[in-house]
Amino acid sequence: MDLSMRWLGDYIDVSDMPIKEFCSGLTISGSKVERWETEGEEISKVVVGKILSVVPHENSDHLVVCKVDVGHASSDILQIVTGASNVHEGDIVPVAMDGSTLPNGVKIKKGKLRGVESNGMLCSLGELGLTTHDFPYAIADGIFIMQEEEGCSPFELGQDIREAIGLNDTSVEFEITSNRPDCMSVIGLARETHATFDRPYTVKEPTYKGVDGDINSMLKVTVHNKELCPRYIAGVVKNVKIGMSPRWMRERLRASGVRPINNFVDITNYVMLEYGHPMHAFDIRYIDGAEINIRNAKAGETITTLDGVERTLAEKMLVIADANKPVAVAGVMGGEFSGIMDDTVDVVFEAACFDGASVRTTAKALGMRTDASARFEKGIDPQNAYPALMRAFELVEMLGCGEVVKNIIDADYTDKTPKGVEFDPKWINNFLGTDIPEDVMKSCLEKLDFKVENGMAYAPSVRIDIERKCDIAEEVARIYGYNNIPNTIIRGVADAQLTEKQKLERKISNAMTALGAYEITTYSFISPKYFDKIRLPESSPLRKPVVITNPLGEDTSVMRTTLLPSMCEVLARNYNNRNSAVCLFELGSEYIPNGGELPDEPVRLSVGAYGGDADFYTVKGIVDSMLKNIGVEDFEYAACTDPNVFAEADAFHPGRCAVITKDGKAIGILGELHPETLENYGIGVKAYAAKVNVTELLDIANAVKTYKPLPKFPATTRDLAIVCDETLPVAELEKAIRKAVGNILESVTLFDVYQGKQIAEGKKSVAYAISMRSHEGTLTDEQADAAVKRVLKELANLGAELRA
């Protein structure tokens, strides 16, 4: 929002306030200033002059020599050579004197043109940074021949050109947040200025005389969708006179960043900037049947908008239509023939309120965002429509450009019940950590046009953002002054705590880092080709991911259903960058469709390694240590013989892959990557990976660490060498030993596996060290031997026997 300081002066006087102080004060009170700029500040030593004579140049056919009066003394008569053909004796023109500066840093120096001295330059509009929209009576290609306009002071010779033509307004650019549409207006910012600096401001109620006539005989208005259009007001102006707006209006529009067009278009823009309420004016000739229907567009319906583009409308879009066709896209832009033309006679003025979300989606779908849509989409006060229309009628009569029909059509379906918020000074002080007296709070709110009565605070209707007590507290704080609030020590204790899921993830991350792995983070968006690279079966449910509606590209078109491809991509990148050895891990989410609107998002741990001493047992040891660190006990490893147990099993080497189970349920998989997987990723060495289902660990991880006192009694150790089938996993043997020894077992350690001449073919020798200890007393040999006998009996059930 660009604010004209001259325009602001209509409502509040800040002429004696330095611009820096003004901008700083409003920024601190919540209306952030981006920058300020004074019109024509680059222009210097350019004055008003009068051409006394024009004679041909003696050495040129297209140049003329002018005598120009820039003052009242004979010494103020300048000789200037120009090539313009539109200058005549008696013309009032802008004169850039010797040493003057023009926009963009252009310097003017005296010199000679074809041997004739020229002591300056006569300026065109463009050379002053202006256009014919600013001065419609001037020409674009030629010297700016200045004309005195009604309501403006007469020109004085020698007068600074900026002051003479009103090119000296200061414009302040505000960044208006989406919840403060009331500040997208001169009146709104005047209210904020009044509250910030405690200076009086006045908003006069617009009035107009009008002429007799019945608008209902001229126009019919029907609102078909009252939810998207809660209020629609229409008025008629007859016998309009299209022409240029007065200079004061053009100056204010220019300073506000709006291009002047003609008096009627300028009035709608002027009211939008002043009141913050967009308006539109229709030529009544192009409204078929003299009907205005606010309805949803029909499927396939089209409209050619004011910018000359034909647009296809959707049924969810709101339009303003006549009896046959749409004439405007509601809240966005009018149709091609709805605008004001030079031969327009009767005009319909519209002041309406449209649903902000509807306007936003419509503008986005059509690819056309306008000043009107920018305001509507933030939320417009329906009660502001009436004074905005009255102001437009007042300006019509002020400019003498039409006859306003007295009565209007007001289709109002809004709830006018005042919406109050509880006013609780004690709560506000507790919330802010302040000790502001109640009467000061009331004063702060009343400066913003709030009404405080009966324990309630009622905001003006334009403040659509006031809904809760904290909103009232914010208004008090910013007007009281953030700088006036004393520093206080934080009171109370923060109640924020990590969830059990967060605690588990942190434990896993810390454990993995301690084990020497580096954490990585990869994108959740992947390419469907990733599934082929890890050899995922065509029938796998993991090949049915969530598809991105508007992906950046094919490489990021679906949500990943497995972390394994992402880990392989990072391993391949490190290998291609010639990193000789890596050990990586990632804690990330997978996205599994469940038939609902949103997919399930289980957390998974992926591990990857290659090079150095990395092998199957390295990755197994890392996963083993991590699980024990987070309190997962009694988990088991088994060869991955069934690829259906884990969807990613085909990515691993079939003979070097293990599934991790707990209570018979698979919780992870690890192993060497399949040679074809490595080839797909261009990895030229053996690489190893693991995946652990973290979400499922929440129910089985034991976060409580149990204290175990130091043993009081010595341990007893027995070594056993067992002969068994070479295909029997040693984990099965260890499980049998633990079961047989019972609660006196302290540890069981595998220290030798042997196959050779002394062992029968198809057999292997496995040696264990079994440590036993009792907390009730020293174990006797009889107790230890009895435990060994139970072990041998249990092992016999597995086909194992004591080695001779």
PDB file of N, CA and C in Angstrom, residues 4-76:
ATOM      1  N   SER A   4      -0.135   8.423   0.090  1.00  0.00           N
ATOM      2  CA  SER A   4       0.196   9.819  -0.221  1.00  0.00           C
ATOM      3  C   SER A   4       0.098  10.625   1.069  1.00  0.00           C
ATOM      4  N   MET A   5       1.199  11.237   1.480  1.00  0.00           N
ATOM      5  CA  MET A   5       1.187  12.027   2.709  1.00  0.00           C
ATOM      6  C   MET A   5       0.297  13.256   2.555  1.00  0.00           C
ATOM      7  N   ARG A   6       0.191  13.787   1.346  1.00  0.00           N
ATOM      8  CA  ARG A   6      -0.698  14.930   1.101  1.00  0.00           C
ATOM      9  C   ARG A   6      -2.146  14.501   1.300  1.00  0.00           C
ATOM     10  N   TRP A   7      -2.476  13.313   0.828  1.00  0.00           N
ATOM     11  CA  TRP A   7      -3.835  12.774   0.984  1.00  0.00           C
ATOM     12  C   TRP A   7      -4.112  12.492   2.457  1.00  0.00           C
ATOM     13  N   LEU A   8      -3.147  11.933   3.164  1.00  0.00           N
ATOM     14  CA  LEU A   8      -3.316  11.649   4.586  1.00  0.00           C
ATOM     15  C   LEU A   8      -3.673  12.914   5.358  1.00  0.00           C
ATOM     16  N   GLY A   9      -3.140  14.051   4.883  1.00  0.00           N
ATOM     17  CA  GLY A   9      -3.414  15.319   5.544  1.00  0.00           C
ATOM     18  C   GLY A   9      -4.878  15.707   5.559  1.00  0.00           C
ATOM     19  N   ASP A  10      -5.722  15.092   4.716  1.00  0.00           N
ATOM     20  CA  ASP A  10      -7.160  15.366   4.753  1.00  0.00           C
ATOM     21  C   ASP A  10      -7.789  14.875   6.053  1.00  0.00           C
ATOM     22  N   TYR A  11      -7.148  13.888   6.687  1.00  0.00           N
ATOM     23  CA  TYR A  11      -7.732  13.245   7.855  1.00  0.00           C
ATOM     24  C   TYR A  11      -6.973  13.522   9.144  1.00  0.00           C
ATOM     25  N   ILE A  12      -5.668  13.723   9.043  1.00  0.00           N
ATOM     26  CA  ILE A  12      -4.856  13.966  10.232  1.00  0.00           C
ATOM     27  C   ILE A  12      -3.647  14.800   9.828  1.00  0.00           C
ATOM     28  N   ASP A  13      -3.308  15.768  10.653  1.00  0.00           N
ATOM     29  CA  ASP A  13      -2.218  16.689  10.320  1.00  0.00           C
ATOM     30  C   ASP A  13      -0.904  16.171  10.900  1.00  0.00           C
ATOM     31  N   VAL A  14      -0.001  15.780  10.008  1.00  0.00           N
ATOM     32  CA  VAL A  14       1.345  15.368  10.433  1.00  0.00           C
ATOM     33  C   VAL A  14       2.393  16.143   9.633  1.00  0.00           C
ATOM     34  N   SER A  15       1.980  17.312   9.131  1.00  0.00           N
ATOM     35  CA  SER A  15       2.875  18.087   8.265  1.00  0.00           C
ATOM     36  C   SER A  15       4.126  18.557   8.984  1.00  0.00           C
ATOM     37  N   ASP A  16       4.035  18.702  10.330  1.00  0.00           N
ATOM     38  CA  ASP A  16       5.196  19.172  11.084  1.00  0.00           C
ATOM     39  C   ASP A  16       6.078  18.035  11.587  1.00  0.00           C
ATOM     40  N   MET A  17       5.718  16.807  11.224  1.00  0.00           N
ATOM     41  CA  MET A  17       6.453  15.643  11.728  1.00  0.00           C
ATOM     42  C   MET A  17       7.478  15.182  10.699  1.00  0.00           C
ATOM     43  N   PRO A  18       8.743  15.001  11.090  1.00  0.00           N
ATOM     44  CA  PRO A  18       9.745  14.469  10.155  1.00  0.00           C
ATOM     45  C   PRO A  18       9.307  13.103   9.629  1.00  0.00           C
ATOM     46  N   ILE A  19       9.548  12.869   8.356  1.00  0.00           N
ATOM     47  CA  ILE A  19       9.093  11.626   7.744  1.00  0.00           C
ATOM     48  C   ILE A  19       9.697  10.403   8.409  1.00  0.00           C
ATOM     49  N   LYS A  20      10.934  10.518   8.879  1.00  0.00           N
ATOM     50  CA  LYS A  20      11.567   9.379   9.550  1.00  0.00           C
ATOM     51  C   LYS A  20      10.840   9.034  10.845  1.00  0.00           C
ATOM     52  N   GLU A  21      10.440  10.069  11.579  1.00  0.00           N
ATOM     53  CA  GLU A  21       9.713   9.840  12.829  1.00  0.00           C
ATOM     54  C   GLU A  21       8.356   9.199  12.542  1.00  0.00           C
ATOM     55  N   PHE A  22       7.697   9.667  11.486  1.00  0.00           N
ATOM     56  CA  PHE A  22       6.396   9.100  11.108  1.00  0.00           C
ATOM     57  C   PHE A  22       6.531   7.618  10.769  1.00  0.00           C
ATOM     58  N   CYS A  23       7.496   7.292   9.938  1.00  0.00           N
ATOM     59  CA  CYS A  23       7.676   5.903   9.493  1.00  0.00           C
ATOM     60  C   CYS A  23       8.102   5.006  10.653  1.00  0.00           C
ATOM     61  N   SER A  24       8.985   5.506  11.497  1.00  0.00           N
ATOM     62  CA  SER A  24       9.448   4.711  12.630  1.00  0.00           C
ATOM     63  C   SER A  24       8.310   4.435  13.603  1.00  0.00           C
ATOM     64  N   GLY A  25       7.510   5.468  13.896  1.00  0.00           N
ATOM     65  CA  GLY A  25       6.411   5.297  14.837  1.00  0.00           C
ATOM     66  C   GLY A  25       5.384   4.294  14.359  1.00  0.00           C
ATOM     67  N   LEU A  26       4.988   4.375  13.088  1.00  0.00           N
ATOM     68  CA  LEU A  26       3.991   3.439  12.568  1.00  0.00           C
ATOM     69  C   LEU A  26       4.545   2.029  12.467  1.00  0.00           C
ATOM     70  N   THR A  27       5.826   1.886  12.159  1.00  0.00           N
ATOM     71  CA  THR A  27       6.425   0.547  12.106  1.00  0.00           C
ATOM     72  C   THR A  27       6.384  -0.104  13.479  1.00  0.00           C
ATOM     73  N   ILE A  28       6.738   0.648  14.503  1.00  0.00           N
ATOM     74  CA  ILE A  28       6.747   0.098  15.864  1.00  0.00           C
ATOM     75  C   ILE A  28       5.341  -0.262  16.320  1.00  0.00           C
ATOM     76  N   SER A  29       4.332   0.512  15.874  1.00  0.00           N
ATOM     77  CA  SER A  29       2.963   0.220  16.301  1.00  0.00           C
ATOM     78  C   SER A  29       2.288  -0.842  15.443  1.00  0.00           C
ATOM     79  N   GLY A  30       3.019  -1.424  14.501  1.00  0.00           N
ATOM     80  CA  GLY A  30       2.482  -2.576  13.766  1.00  0.00           C
ATOM     81  C   GLY A  30       2.224  -2.372  12.301  1.00  0.00           C
ATOM     82  N   SER A  31       2.358  -1.144  11.782  1.00  0.00           N
ATOM     83  CA  SER A  31       2.165  -0.889  10.346  1.00  0.00           C
ATOM     84  C   SER A  31       3.537  -0.711   9.720  1.00  0.00           C
ATOM     85  N   LYS A  32       4.101  -1.802   9.237  1.00  0.00           N
ATOM     86  CA  LYS A  32       5.496  -1.796   8.808  1.00  0.00           C
ATOM     87  C   LYS A  32       5.702  -0.972   7.548  1.00  0.00           C
ATOM     88  N   VAL A  33       6.646  -0.041   7.633  1.00  0.00           N
ATOM     89  CA  VAL A  33       7.010   0.788   6.484  1.00  0.00           C
ATOM     90  C   VAL A  33       8.191   0.151   5.763  1.00  0.00           C
ATOM     91  N   GLU A  34       8.037  -0.049   4.473  1.00  0.00           N
ATOM     92  CA  GLU A  34       9.107  -0.596   3.659  1.00  0.00           C
ATOM     93  C   GLU A  34      10.073   0.503   3.200  1.00  0.00           C
ATOM     94  N   ARG A  35       9.521   1.628   2.744  1.00  0.00           N
ATOM     95  CA  ARG A  35      10.353   2.737   2.267  1.00  0.00           C
ATOM     96  C   ARG A  35       9.469   3.966   2.064  1.00  0.00           C
ATOM     97  N   TRP A  36      10.094   5.091   1.871  1.00  0.00           N
ATOM     98  CA  TRP A  36       9.362   6.283   1.476  1.00  0.00           C
ATOM     99  C   TRP A  36      10.113   6.974   0.349  1.00  0.00           C
ATOM    100  N   GLU A  37       9.376   7.751  -0.425  1.00  0.00           N
ATOM    101  CA  GLU A  37       9.970   8.407  -1.592  1.00  0.00           C
ATOM    102  C   GLU A  37       9.232   9.705  -1.857  1.00  0.00           C
ATOM    103  N   THR A  38       9.984  10.746  -2.136  1.00  0.00           N
ATOM    104  CA  THR A  38       9.395  12.040  -2.483  1.00  0.00           C
ATOM    105  C   THR A  38       9.462  12.220  -3.989  1.00  0.00           C
ATOM    106  N   GLU A  39       8.328  12.539  -4.587  1.00  0.00           N
ATOM    107  CA  GLU A  39       8.260  12.698  -6.037  1.00  0.00           C
ATOM    108  C   GLU A  39       9.234  13.775  -6.506  1.00  0.00           C
ATOM    109  N   GLY A  40       9.870  13.502  -7.618  1.00  0.00           N
ATOM    110  CA  GLY A  40      10.707  14.498  -8.271  1.00  0.00           C
ATOM    111  C   GLY A  40      11.911  14.960  -7.474  1.00  0.00           C
ATOM    112  N   GLU A  41      12.325  14.180  -6.452  1.00  0.00           N
ATOM    113  CA  GLU A  41      13.437  14.647  -5.626  1.00  0.00           C
ATOM    114  C   GLU A  41      14.755  14.686  -6.402  1.00  0.00           C
ATOM    115  N   GLU A  42      14.824  14.014  -7.555  1.00  0.00           N
ATOM    116  CA  GLU A  42      16.027  14.085  -8.385  1.00  0.00           C
ATOM    117  C   GLU A  42      16.082  15.367  -9.213  1.00  0.00           C
ATOM    118  N   ILE A  43      14.940  16.062  -9.300  1.00  0.00           N
ATOM    119  CA  ILE A  43      14.860  17.247 -10.158  1.00  0.00           C
ATOM    120  C   ILE A  43      15.322  18.480  -9.382  1.00  0.00           C
ATOM    121  N   SER A  44      16.234  19.226  -9.975  1.00  0.00           N
ATOM    122  CA  SER A  44      16.695  20.477  -9.351  1.00  0.00           C
ATOM    123  C   SER A  44      16.939  21.530 -10.427  1.00  0.00           C
ATOM    124  N   LYS A  45      16.714  22.771 -10.057  1.00  0.00           N
ATOM    125  CA  LYS A  45      16.934  23.924 -10.935  1.00  0.00           C
ATOM    126  C   LYS A  45      16.110  23.844 -12.224  1.00  0.00           C
ATOM    127  N   VAL A  46      14.910  23.308 -12.097  1.00  0.00           N
ATOM    128  CA  VAL A  46      13.946  23.331 -13.204  1.00  0.00           C
ATOM    129  C   VAL A  46      12.804  24.228 -12.754  1.00  0.00           C
ATOM    130  N   VAL A  47      12.496  25.260 -13.536  1.00  0.00           N
ATOM    131  CA  VAL A  47      11.536  26.281 -13.104  1.00  0.00           C
ATOM    132  C   VAL A  47      10.486  26.518 -14.175  1.00  0.00           C
ATOM    133  N   VAL A  48       9.487  27.323 -13.797  1.00  0.00           N
ATOM    134  CA  VAL A  48       8.439  27.723 -14.739  1.00  0.00           C
ATOM    135  C   VAL A  48       8.953  28.904 -15.570  1.00  0.00           C
ATOM    136  N   GLY A  49       8.793  28.807 -16.859  1.00  0.00           N
ATOM    137  CA  GLY A  49       9.219  29.878 -17.750  1.00  0.00           C
ATOM    138  C   GLY A  49       8.150  30.223 -18.772  1.00  0.00           C
ATOM    139  N   LYS A  50       8.287  31.419 -19.339  1.00  0.00           N
ATOM    140  CA  LYS A  50       7.339  31.860 -20.368  1.00  0.00           C
ATOM    141  C   LYS A  50       8.113  32.208 -21.628  1.00  0.00           C
ATOM    142  N   ILE A  51       7.677  31.650 -22.761  1.00  0.00           N
ATOM    143  CA  ILE A  51       8.352  31.911 -24.030  1.00  0.00           C
ATOM    144  C   ILE A  51       7.960  33.298 -24.532  1.00  0.00           C
ATOM    145  N   LEU A  52       8.973  34.148 -24.713  1.00  0.00           N
ATOM    146  CA  LEU A  52       8.743  35.521 -25.187  1.00  0.00           C
ATOM    147  C   LEU A  52       8.789  35.619 -26.698  1.00  0.00           C
ATOM    148  N   SER A  53       9.645  34.798 -27.303  1.00  0.00           N
ATOM    149  CA  SER A  53       9.747  34.840 -28.773  1.00  0.00           C
ATOM    150  C   SER A  53      10.277  33.522 -29.282  1.00  0.00           C
ATOM    151  N   VAL A  54       9.952  33.215 -30.525  1.00  0.00           N
ATOM    152  CA  VAL A  54      10.438  32.002 -31.186  1.00  0.00           C
ATOM    153  C   VAL A  54      10.877  32.396 -32.596  1.00  0.00           C
ATOM    154  N   VAL A  55      12.195  32.235 -32.888  1.00  0.00           N
ATOM    155  CA  VAL A  55      12.695  32.579 -34.227  1.00  0.00           C
ATOM    156  C   VAL A  55      13.465  31.382 -34.777  1.00  0.00           C
ATOM    157  N   PRO A  56      13.500  31.241 -36.110  1.00  0.00           N
ATOM    158  CA  PRO A  56      14.224  30.110 -36.699  1.00  0.00           C
ATOM    159  C   PRO A  56      15.729  30.199 -36.405  1.00  0.00           C
ATOM    160  N   HIS A  57      16.352  29.043 -36.314  1.00  0.00           N
ATOM    161  CA  HIS A  57      17.814  28.961 -36.141  1.00  0.00           C
ATOM    162  C   HIS A  57      18.469  29.291 -37.475  1.00  0.00           C
ATOM    163  N   GLU A  58      19.496  30.133 -37.429  1.00  0.00           N
ATOM    164  CA  GLU A  58      20.121  30.593 -38.670  1.00  0.00           C
ATOM    165  C   GLU A  58      20.881  29.510 -39.401  1.00  0.00           C
ATOM    166  N   ASN A  59      21.270  28.441 -38.679  1.00  0.00           N
ATOM    167  CA  ASN A  59      22.067  27.384 -39.307  1.00  0.00           C
ATOM    168  C   ASN A  59      21.360  26.029 -39.334  1.00  0.00           C
ATOM    169  N   SER A  60      20.035  26.014 -39.126  1.00  0.00           N
ATOM    170  CA  SER A  60      19.317  24.740 -39.090  1.00  0.00           C
ATOM    171  C   SER A  60      17.888  24.935 -39.546  1.00  0.00           C
ATOM    172  N   ASP A  61      17.357  23.917 -40.224  1.00  0.00           N
ATOM    173  CA  ASP A  61      15.978  23.983 -40.686  1.00  0.00           C
ATOM    174  C   ASP A  61      14.980  23.528 -39.624  1.00  0.00           C
ATOM    175  N   HIS A  62      15.419  22.708 -38.667  1.00  0.00           N
ATOM    176  CA  HIS A  62      14.476  22.151 -37.697  1.00  0.00           C
ATOM    177  C   HIS A  62      14.634  22.728 -36.291  1.00  0.00           C
ATOM    178  N   LEU A  63      15.651  23.512 -36.047  1.00  0.00           N
ATOM    179  CA  LEU A  63      15.843  24.116 -34.733  1.00  0.00           C
ATOM    180  C   LEU A  63      15.270  25.520 -34.698  1.00  0.00           C
ATOM    181  N   VAL A  64      14.827  25.932 -33.496  1.00  0.00           N
ATOM    182  CA  VAL A  64      14.361  27.309 -33.292  1.00  0.00           C
ATOM    183  C   VAL A  64      15.058  27.863 -32.052  1.00  0.00           C
ATOM    184  N   VAL A  65      15.162  29.187 -32.005  1.00  0.00           N
ATOM    185  CA  VAL A  65      15.795  29.877 -30.885  1.00  0.00           C
ATOM    186  C   VAL A  65      14.702  30.610 -30.119  1.00  0.00           C
ATOM    187  N   CYS A  66      14.597  30.304 -28.818  1.00  0.00           N
ATOM    188  CA  CYS A  66      13.557  30.886 -27.982  1.00  0.00           C
ATOM    189  C   CYS A  66      14.166  31.822 -26.942  1.00  0.00           C
ATOM    190  N   LYS A  67      13.470  32.918 -26.698  1.00  0.00           N
ATOM    191  CA  LYS A  67      13.762  33.770 -25.559  1.00  0.00           C
ATOM    192  C   LYS A  67      12.747  33.401 -24.473  1.00  0.00           C
ATOM    193  N   VAL A  68      13.264  33.034 -23.315  1.00  0.00           N
ATOM    194  CA  VAL A  68      12.395  32.513 -22.256  1.00  0.00           C
ATOM    195  C   VAL A  68      12.585  33.338 -20.992  1.00  0.00           C
ATOM    196  N   ASP A  69      11.460  33.781 -20.435  1.00  0.00           N
ATOM    197  CA  ASP A  69      11.487  34.555 -19.192  1.00  0.00           C
ATOM    198  C   ASP A  69      11.311  33.586 -18.018  1.00  0.00           C
ATOM    199  N   VAL A  70      12.308  33.517 -17.115  1.00  0.00           N
ATOM    200  CA  VAL A  70      12.218  32.649 -15.939  1.00  0.00           C
ATOM    201  C   VAL A  70      12.189  33.493 -14.668  1.00  0.00           C
ATOM    202  N   GLY A  71      11.809  34.764 -14.783  1.00  0.00           N
ATOM    203  CA  GLY A  71      11.731  35.640 -13.627  1.00  0.00           C
ATOM    204  C   GLY A  71      11.175  36.965 -14.063  1.00  0.00           C
ATOM    205  N   HIS A  72      11.457  38.001 -13.314  1.00  0.00           N
ATOM    206  CA  HIS A  72      10.910  39.308 -13.651  1.00  0.00           C
ATOM    207  C   HIS A  72      11.997  40.337 -13.969  1.00  0.00           C
ATOM    208  N   ALA A  73      13.261  39.943 -13.835  1.00  0.00           N
ATOM    209  CA  ALA A  73      14.358  40.870 -14.147  1.00  0.00           C
ATOM    210  C   ALA A  73      14.879  40.567 -15.542  1.00  0.00           C
ATOM    211  N   SER A  74      15.502  41.566 -16.150  1.00  0.00           N
ATOM    212  CA  SER A  74      16.032  41.387 -17.493  1.00  0.00           C
ATOM    213  C   SER A  74      17.101  40.310 -17.535  1.00  0.00           C
ATOM    214  N   SER A  75      17.758  40.108 -16.401  1.00  0.00           N
ATOM    215  CA  SER A  75      18.805  39.076 -16.350  1.00  0.00           C
ATOM    216  C   SER A  75      18.216  37.682 -16.353  1.00  0.00           C
ATOM    217  N   ASP A  76      16.890  37.573 -16.176  1.00  0.00           N
ATOM    218  CA  ASP A  76      16.237  36.268 -16.137  1.00  0.00           C
ATOM    219  C   ASP A  76      15.733  35.855 -17.515  1.00  0.00           C
TER     220      ASP A  76
END
